[in-house]
């Protein structure tokens, strides 16, 4: 049986969601990434416990005005990366709202990985690793800090999520039909924009996003 795991990447605008997707699918960092409007899509084949698994990853817009659009992409997701920026405390404080949204709009047993991104900017840190772990423990999430810029833990975050999803399929926690690959969603390969448009933020919010990634 072939497997397709659908991921959604959620969190506030500017936390680095698109940069994580790009680093995972194309092994590169784009410091002046456009702000995501709607969703972006990427895919990559990986090996999970000896099985070939296609990860289909939907990177959602973080702006409140697009929440109603991105909610439709939760359907059929078996994994989610809930991302905040360790250098911006407010993005951590908004996690509860994102988590409630995800759990209210998914119709499968969603495996959620909490990601504290931009760990390379330790001198600008506003959220401790202990705070991230505490939130994850409280809400039953798996936690990891990453850097889309240096690629630290990026592969590990996606692959660990995939391994837990695979285990849940084998245990019968997740219906195998959900990950059977019979519900195609987009194209193969690298990240592609499937949103209504884009708004360049290359010269904006550099103080709020010191890594240079507004995505």
PDB file of N, CA and C in Angstrom, residues 141-210:
ATOM      1  N   UNK A 141       0.979  17.758  22.635  1.00  0.00           N
ATOM      2  CA  UNK A 141       1.661  17.949  21.364  1.00  0.00           C
ATOM      3  C   UNK A 141       3.100  17.449  21.454  1.00  0.00           C
ATOM      4  N   UNK A 142       3.688  17.198  20.312  1.00  0.00           N
ATOM      5  CA  UNK A 142       5.121  16.923  20.236  1.00  0.00           C
ATOM      6  C   UNK A 142       5.807  18.253  19.955  1.00  0.00           C
ATOM      7  N   UNK A 143       6.960  18.496  20.581  1.00  0.00           N
ATOM      8  CA  UNK A 143       7.611  19.810  20.485  1.00  0.00           C
ATOM      9  C   UNK A 143       9.030  19.703  19.940  1.00  0.00           C
ATOM     10  N   UNK A 144       9.379  20.695  19.120  1.00  0.00           N
ATOM     11  CA  UNK A 144      10.733  20.778  18.593  1.00  0.00           C
ATOM     12  C   UNK A 144      11.027  22.223  18.197  1.00  0.00           C
ATOM     13  N   UNK A 145      12.256  22.671  18.384  1.00  0.00           N
ATOM     14  CA  UNK A 145      12.672  23.972  17.870  1.00  0.00           C
ATOM     15  C   UNK A 145      13.443  23.773  16.576  1.00  0.00           C
ATOM     16  N   UNK A 146      13.250  24.697  15.635  1.00  0.00           N
ATOM     17  CA  UNK A 146      13.872  24.588  14.325  1.00  0.00           C
ATOM     18  C   UNK A 146      14.466  25.927  13.899  1.00  0.00           C
ATOM     19  N   UNK A 147      15.291  25.860  12.870  1.00  0.00           N
ATOM     20  CA  UNK A 147      15.742  27.060  12.165  1.00  0.00           C
ATOM     21  C   UNK A 147      15.613  26.797  10.672  1.00  0.00           C
ATOM     22  N   UNK A 148      14.668  27.489  10.031  1.00  0.00           N
ATOM     23  CA  UNK A 148      14.537  27.352   8.581  1.00  0.00           C
ATOM     24  C   UNK A 148      15.769  27.901   7.879  1.00  0.00           C
ATOM     25  N   UNK A 149      16.462  28.838   8.511  1.00  0.00           N
ATOM     26  CA  UNK A 149      17.647  29.449   7.909  1.00  0.00           C
ATOM     27  C   UNK A 149      18.823  28.480   7.878  1.00  0.00           C
ATOM     28  N   UNK A 150      19.109  27.839   9.000  1.00  0.00           N
ATOM     29  CA  UNK A 150      20.249  26.920   9.078  1.00  0.00           C
ATOM     30  C   UNK A 150      19.866  25.481   8.767  1.00  0.00           C
ATOM     31  N   UNK A 151      18.567  25.218   8.660  1.00  0.00           N
ATOM     32  CA  UNK A 151      17.987  23.883   8.413  1.00  0.00           C
ATOM     33  C   UNK A 151      18.006  22.989   9.648  1.00  0.00           C
ATOM     34  N   UNK A 152      18.387  23.520  10.788  1.00  0.00           N
ATOM     35  CA  UNK A 152      18.424  22.717  12.006  1.00  0.00           C
ATOM     36  C   UNK A 152      17.045  22.169  12.342  1.00  0.00           C
ATOM     37  N   UNK A 153      16.966  20.862  12.459  1.00  0.00           N
ATOM     38  CA  UNK A 153      15.759  20.132  12.870  1.00  0.00           C
ATOM     39  C   UNK A 153      14.584  20.242  11.898  1.00  0.00           C
ATOM     40  N   UNK A 154      14.786  20.816  10.709  1.00  0.00           N
ATOM     41  CA  UNK A 154      13.665  20.957   9.775  1.00  0.00           C
ATOM     42  C   UNK A 154      13.231  19.583   9.262  1.00  0.00           C
ATOM     43  N   UNK A 155      14.161  18.819   8.715  1.00  0.00           N
ATOM     44  CA  UNK A 155      13.824  17.464   8.270  1.00  0.00           C
ATOM     45  C   UNK A 155      13.269  16.638   9.429  1.00  0.00           C
ATOM     46  N   UNK A 156      13.909  16.776  10.579  1.00  0.00           N
ATOM     47  CA  UNK A 156      13.503  15.981  11.731  1.00  0.00           C
ATOM     48  C   UNK A 156      12.053  16.251  12.125  1.00  0.00           C
ATOM     49  N   UNK A 157      11.626  17.515  12.031  1.00  0.00           N
ATOM     50  CA  UNK A 157      10.254  17.856  12.410  1.00  0.00           C
ATOM     51  C   UNK A 157       9.240  17.187  11.492  1.00  0.00           C
ATOM     52  N   UNK A 158       9.469  17.269  10.192  1.00  0.00           N
ATOM     53  CA  UNK A 158       8.549  16.655   9.233  1.00  0.00           C
ATOM     54  C   UNK A 158       8.590  15.130   9.333  1.00  0.00           C
ATOM     55  N   UNK A 159       9.788  14.568   9.480  1.00  0.00           N
ATOM     56  CA  UNK A 159       9.924  13.115   9.473  1.00  0.00           C
ATOM     57  C   UNK A 159       9.435  12.482  10.776  1.00  0.00           C
ATOM     58  N   UNK A 160       9.660  13.158  11.883  1.00  0.00           N
ATOM     59  CA  UNK A 160       9.157  12.619  13.151  1.00  0.00           C
ATOM     60  C   UNK A 160       7.636  12.611  13.150  1.00  0.00           C
ATOM     61  N   UNK A 161       7.047  13.681  12.615  1.00  0.00           N
ATOM     62  CA  UNK A 161       5.592  13.729  12.484  1.00  0.00           C
ATOM     63  C   UNK A 161       5.089  12.575  11.626  1.00  0.00           C
ATOM     64  N   UNK A 162       5.783  12.339  10.503  1.00  0.00           N
ATOM     65  CA  UNK A 162       5.391  11.256   9.597  1.00  0.00           C
ATOM     66  C   UNK A 162       5.485   9.897  10.279  1.00  0.00           C
ATOM     67  N   UNK A 163       6.518   9.700  11.079  1.00  0.00           N
ATOM     68  CA  UNK A 163       6.698   8.425  11.765  1.00  0.00           C
ATOM     69  C   UNK A 163       5.574   8.167  12.767  1.00  0.00           C
ATOM     70  N   UNK A 164       5.145   9.216  13.477  1.00  0.00           N
ATOM     71  CA  UNK A 164       4.058   9.064  14.443  1.00  0.00           C
ATOM     72  C   UNK A 164       2.743   8.787  13.712  1.00  0.00           C
ATOM     73  N   UNK A 165       2.520   9.479  12.583  1.00  0.00           N
ATOM     74  CA  UNK A 165       1.305   9.233  11.791  1.00  0.00           C
ATOM     75  C   UNK A 165       1.286   7.786  11.310  1.00  0.00           C
ATOM     76  N   UNK A 166       2.430   7.313  10.806  1.00  0.00           N
ATOM     77  CA  UNK A 166       2.522   5.936  10.314  1.00  0.00           C
ATOM     78  C   UNK A 166       2.192   4.946  11.441  1.00  0.00           C
ATOM     79  N   UNK A 167       2.744   5.187  12.625  1.00  0.00           N
ATOM     80  CA  UNK A 167       2.446   4.318  13.766  1.00  0.00           C
ATOM     81  C   UNK A 167       0.954   4.326  14.084  1.00  0.00           C
ATOM     82  N   UNK A 168       0.332   5.505  13.994  1.00  0.00           N
ATOM     83  CA  UNK A 168      -1.102   5.612  14.283  1.00  0.00           C
ATOM     84  C   UNK A 168      -1.948   4.870  13.241  1.00  0.00           C
ATOM     85  N   UNK A 169      -1.486   4.852  12.000  1.00  0.00           N
ATOM     86  CA  UNK A 169      -2.187   4.085  10.961  1.00  0.00           C
ATOM     87  C   UNK A 169      -2.101   2.592  11.278  1.00  0.00           C
ATOM     88  N   UNK A 170      -0.906   2.141  11.651  1.00  0.00           N
ATOM     89  CA  UNK A 170      -0.719   0.722  11.954  1.00  0.00           C
ATOM     90  C   UNK A 170      -1.534   0.288  13.169  1.00  0.00           C
ATOM     91  N   UNK A 171      -1.724   1.207  14.112  1.00  0.00           N
ATOM     92  CA  UNK A 171      -2.493   0.894  15.319  1.00  0.00           C
ATOM     93  C   UNK A 171      -3.996   1.020  15.106  1.00  0.00           C
ATOM     94  N   UNK A 172      -4.406   1.550  13.947  1.00  0.00           N
ATOM     95  CA  UNK A 172      -5.819   1.734  13.675  1.00  0.00           C
ATOM     96  C   UNK A 172      -6.391   3.029  14.215  1.00  0.00           C
ATOM     97  N   UNK A 173      -5.524   3.907  14.737  1.00  0.00           N
ATOM     98  CA  UNK A 173      -5.980   5.202  15.252  1.00  0.00           C
ATOM     99  C   UNK A 173      -6.428   6.097  14.102  1.00  0.00           C
ATOM    100  N   UNK A 174      -5.691   6.009  12.965  1.00  0.00           N
ATOM    101  CA  UNK A 174      -6.041   6.760  11.760  1.00  0.00           C
ATOM    102  C   UNK A 174      -6.563   5.779  10.721  1.00  0.00           C
ATOM    103  N   UNK A 175      -7.698   6.103  10.120  1.00  0.00           N
ATOM    104  CA  UNK A 175      -8.287   5.278   9.067  1.00  0.00           C
ATOM    105  C   UNK A 175      -7.329   5.210   7.876  1.00  0.00           C
ATOM    106  N   UNK A 176      -6.925   4.011   7.441  1.00  0.00           N
ATOM    107  CA  UNK A 176      -5.988   3.903   6.315  1.00  0.00           C
ATOM    108  C   UNK A 176      -6.479   4.574   5.045  1.00  0.00           C
ATOM    109  N   UNK A 177      -7.787   4.698   4.870  1.00  0.00           N
ATOM    110  CA  UNK A 177      -8.305   5.339   3.657  1.00  0.00           C
ATOM    111  C   UNK A 177      -7.928   6.813   3.585  1.00  0.00           C
ATOM    112  N   UNK A 178      -7.682   7.421   4.738  1.00  0.00           N
ATOM    113  CA  UNK A 178      -7.324   8.840   4.785  1.00  0.00           C
ATOM    114  C   UNK A 178      -5.932   9.062   4.200  1.00  0.00           C
ATOM    115  N   UNK A 179      -5.065   8.074   4.326  1.00  0.00           N
ATOM    116  CA  UNK A 179      -3.673   8.232   3.876  1.00  0.00           C
ATOM    117  C   UNK A 179      -3.356   7.289   2.716  1.00  0.00           C
ATOM    118  N   UNK A 180      -4.380   6.880   1.973  1.00  0.00           N
ATOM    119  CA  UNK A 180      -4.200   5.899   0.901  1.00  0.00           C
ATOM    120  C   UNK A 180      -3.717   6.508  -0.401  1.00  0.00           C
ATOM    121  N   UNK A 181      -3.738   7.829  -0.483  1.00  0.00           N
ATOM    122  CA  UNK A 181      -3.323   8.485  -1.723  1.00  0.00           C
ATOM    123  C   UNK A 181      -4.416   8.564  -2.757  1.00  0.00           C
ATOM    124  N   UNK A 182      -5.643   8.228  -2.388  1.00  0.00           N
ATOM    125  CA  UNK A 182      -6.758   8.259  -3.340  1.00  0.00           C
ATOM    126  C   UNK A 182      -7.458   9.608  -3.379  1.00  0.00           C
ATOM    127  N   UNK A 183      -6.920  10.570  -2.614  1.00  0.00           N
ATOM    128  CA  UNK A 183      -7.502  11.909  -2.593  1.00  0.00           C
ATOM    129  C   UNK A 183      -6.425  12.908  -2.965  1.00  0.00           C
ATOM    130  N   UNK A 184      -6.014  12.972  -4.253  1.00  0.00           N
ATOM    131  CA  UNK A 184      -4.912  13.817  -4.661  1.00  0.00           C
ATOM    132  C   UNK A 184      -5.188  15.274  -4.382  1.00  0.00           C
ATOM    133  N   UNK A 185      -4.106  15.961  -4.008  1.00  0.00           N
ATOM    134  CA  UNK A 185      -4.239  17.395  -3.704  1.00  0.00           C
ATOM    135  C   UNK A 185      -3.012  18.126  -4.187  1.00  0.00           C
ATOM    136  N   UNK A 186      -2.962  18.432  -5.472  1.00  0.00           N
ATOM    137  CA  UNK A 186      -1.859  19.228  -5.985  1.00  0.00           C
ATOM    138  C   UNK A 186      -0.835  18.410  -6.726  1.00  0.00           C
ATOM    139  N   UNK A 187       0.275  19.026  -7.019  1.00  0.00           N
ATOM    140  CA  UNK A 187       1.304  18.425  -7.853  1.00  0.00           C
ATOM    141  C   UNK A 187       2.447  17.885  -7.021  1.00  0.00           C
ATOM    142  N   UNK A 188       3.360  17.181  -7.712  1.00  0.00           N
ATOM    143  CA  UNK A 188       4.535  16.646  -7.063  1.00  0.00           C
ATOM    144  C   UNK A 188       5.604  17.711  -6.946  1.00  0.00           C
ATOM    145  N   UNK A 189       6.612  17.377  -6.118  1.00  0.00           N
ATOM    146  CA  UNK A 189       7.844  18.154  -6.149  1.00  0.00           C
ATOM    147  C   UNK A 189       7.860  19.334  -5.220  1.00  0.00           C
ATOM    148  N   UNK A 190       8.453  20.420  -5.684  1.00  0.00           N
ATOM    149  CA  UNK A 190       8.776  21.546  -4.841  1.00  0.00           C
ATOM    150  C   UNK A 190       7.567  22.400  -4.538  1.00  0.00           C
ATOM    151  N   UNK A 191       7.815  23.423  -3.752  1.00  0.00           N
ATOM    152  CA  UNK A 191       6.730  24.284  -3.296  1.00  0.00           C
ATOM    153  C   UNK A 191       6.164  25.111  -4.438  1.00  0.00           C
ATOM    154  N   UNK A 192       4.853  25.199  -4.484  1.00  0.00           N
ATOM    155  CA  UNK A 192       4.162  25.986  -5.502  1.00  0.00           C
ATOM    156  C   UNK A 192       3.105  26.845  -4.849  1.00  0.00           C
ATOM    157  N   UNK A 193       2.944  28.034  -5.373  1.00  0.00           N
ATOM    158  CA  UNK A 193       1.914  28.929  -4.852  1.00  0.00           C
ATOM    159  C   UNK A 193       0.583  28.605  -5.509  1.00  0.00           C
ATOM    160  N   UNK A 194      -0.430  28.352  -4.695  1.00  0.00           N
ATOM    161  CA  UNK A 194      -1.761  28.081  -5.215  1.00  0.00           C
ATOM    162  C   UNK A 194      -2.751  29.059  -4.594  1.00  0.00           C
ATOM    163  N   UNK A 195      -2.249  30.230  -4.257  1.00  0.00           N
ATOM    164  CA  UNK A 195      -3.034  31.234  -3.572  1.00  0.00           C
ATOM    165  C   UNK A 195      -3.592  32.247  -4.551  1.00  0.00           C
ATOM    166  N   UNK A 196      -4.539  33.080  -4.112  1.00  0.00           N
ATOM    167  CA  UNK A 196      -5.132  34.058  -5.004  1.00  0.00           C
ATOM    168  C   UNK A 196      -4.181  35.144  -5.444  1.00  0.00           C
ATOM    169  N   UNK A 197      -3.072  35.269  -4.777  1.00  0.00           N
ATOM    170  CA  UNK A 197      -2.135  36.327  -5.144  1.00  0.00           C
ATOM    171  C   UNK A 197      -1.041  36.401  -4.110  1.00  0.00           C
ATOM    172  N   UNK A 198      -0.199  37.430  -4.198  1.00  0.00           N
ATOM    173  CA  UNK A 198       0.804  37.590  -3.162  1.00  0.00           C
ATOM    174  C   UNK A 198       1.062  39.057  -2.909  1.00  0.00           C
ATOM    175  N   UNK A 199       1.606  39.306  -1.725  1.00  0.00           N
ATOM    176  CA  UNK A 199       1.935  40.655  -1.321  1.00  0.00           C
ATOM    177  C   UNK A 199       3.358  40.649  -0.848  1.00  0.00           C
ATOM    178  N   UNK A 200       4.238  41.327  -1.569  1.00  0.00           N
ATOM    179  CA  UNK A 200       5.646  41.302  -1.218  1.00  0.00           C
ATOM    180  C   UNK A 200       5.877  42.006   0.106  1.00  0.00           C
ATOM    181  N   UNK A 201       6.605  41.343   0.986  1.00  0.00           N
ATOM    182  CA  UNK A 201       6.951  41.935   2.265  1.00  0.00           C
ATOM    183  C   UNK A 201       8.455  42.007   2.413  1.00  0.00           C
ATOM    184  N   UNK A 202       9.152  41.985   1.293  1.00  0.00           N
ATOM    185  CA  UNK A 202      10.597  41.924   1.359  1.00  0.00           C
ATOM    186  C   UNK A 202      11.224  43.068   2.107  1.00  0.00           C
ATOM    187  N   UNK A 203      10.605  44.253   2.092  1.00  0.00           N
ATOM    188  CA  UNK A 203      11.193  45.400   2.758  1.00  0.00           C
ATOM    189  C   UNK A 203      10.429  45.788   4.015  1.00  0.00           C
ATOM    190  N   UNK A 204       9.496  44.941   4.446  1.00  0.00           N
ATOM    191  CA  UNK A 204       8.663  45.277   5.592  1.00  0.00           C
ATOM    192  C   UNK A 204       9.002  44.412   6.782  1.00  0.00           C
ATOM    193  N   UNK A 205       8.732  44.962   7.982  1.00  0.00           N
ATOM    194  CA  UNK A 205       8.791  44.211   9.232  1.00  0.00           C
ATOM    195  C   UNK A 205      10.137  43.569   9.497  1.00  0.00           C
ATOM    196  N   UNK A 206      11.213  44.178   9.040  1.00  0.00           N
ATOM    197  CA  UNK A 206      12.519  43.590   9.276  1.00  0.00           C
ATOM    198  C   UNK A 206      12.878  43.563  10.751  1.00  0.00           C
ATOM    199  N   UNK A 207      12.336  44.510  11.514  1.00  0.00           N
ATOM    200  CA  UNK A 207      12.617  44.514  12.937  1.00  0.00           C
ATOM    201  C   UNK A 207      11.869  43.397  13.646  1.00  0.00           C
ATOM    202  N   UNK A 208      10.651  43.115  13.171  1.00  0.00           N
ATOM    203  CA  UNK A 208       9.868  42.055  13.789  1.00  0.00           C
ATOM    204  C   UNK A 208      10.365  40.680  13.368  1.00  0.00           C
ATOM    205  N   UNK A 209      10.950  40.573  12.185  1.00  0.00           N
ATOM    206  CA  UNK A 209      11.404  39.295  11.650  1.00  0.00           C
ATOM    207  C   UNK A 209      12.886  39.390  11.323  1.00  0.00           C
ATOM    208  N   UNK A 210      13.752  39.398  12.343  1.00  0.00           N
ATOM    209  CA  UNK A 210      15.172  39.651  12.114  1.00  0.00           C
ATOM    210  C   UNK A 210      15.863  38.602  11.280  1.00  0.00           C
TER     211      UNK A 210
END
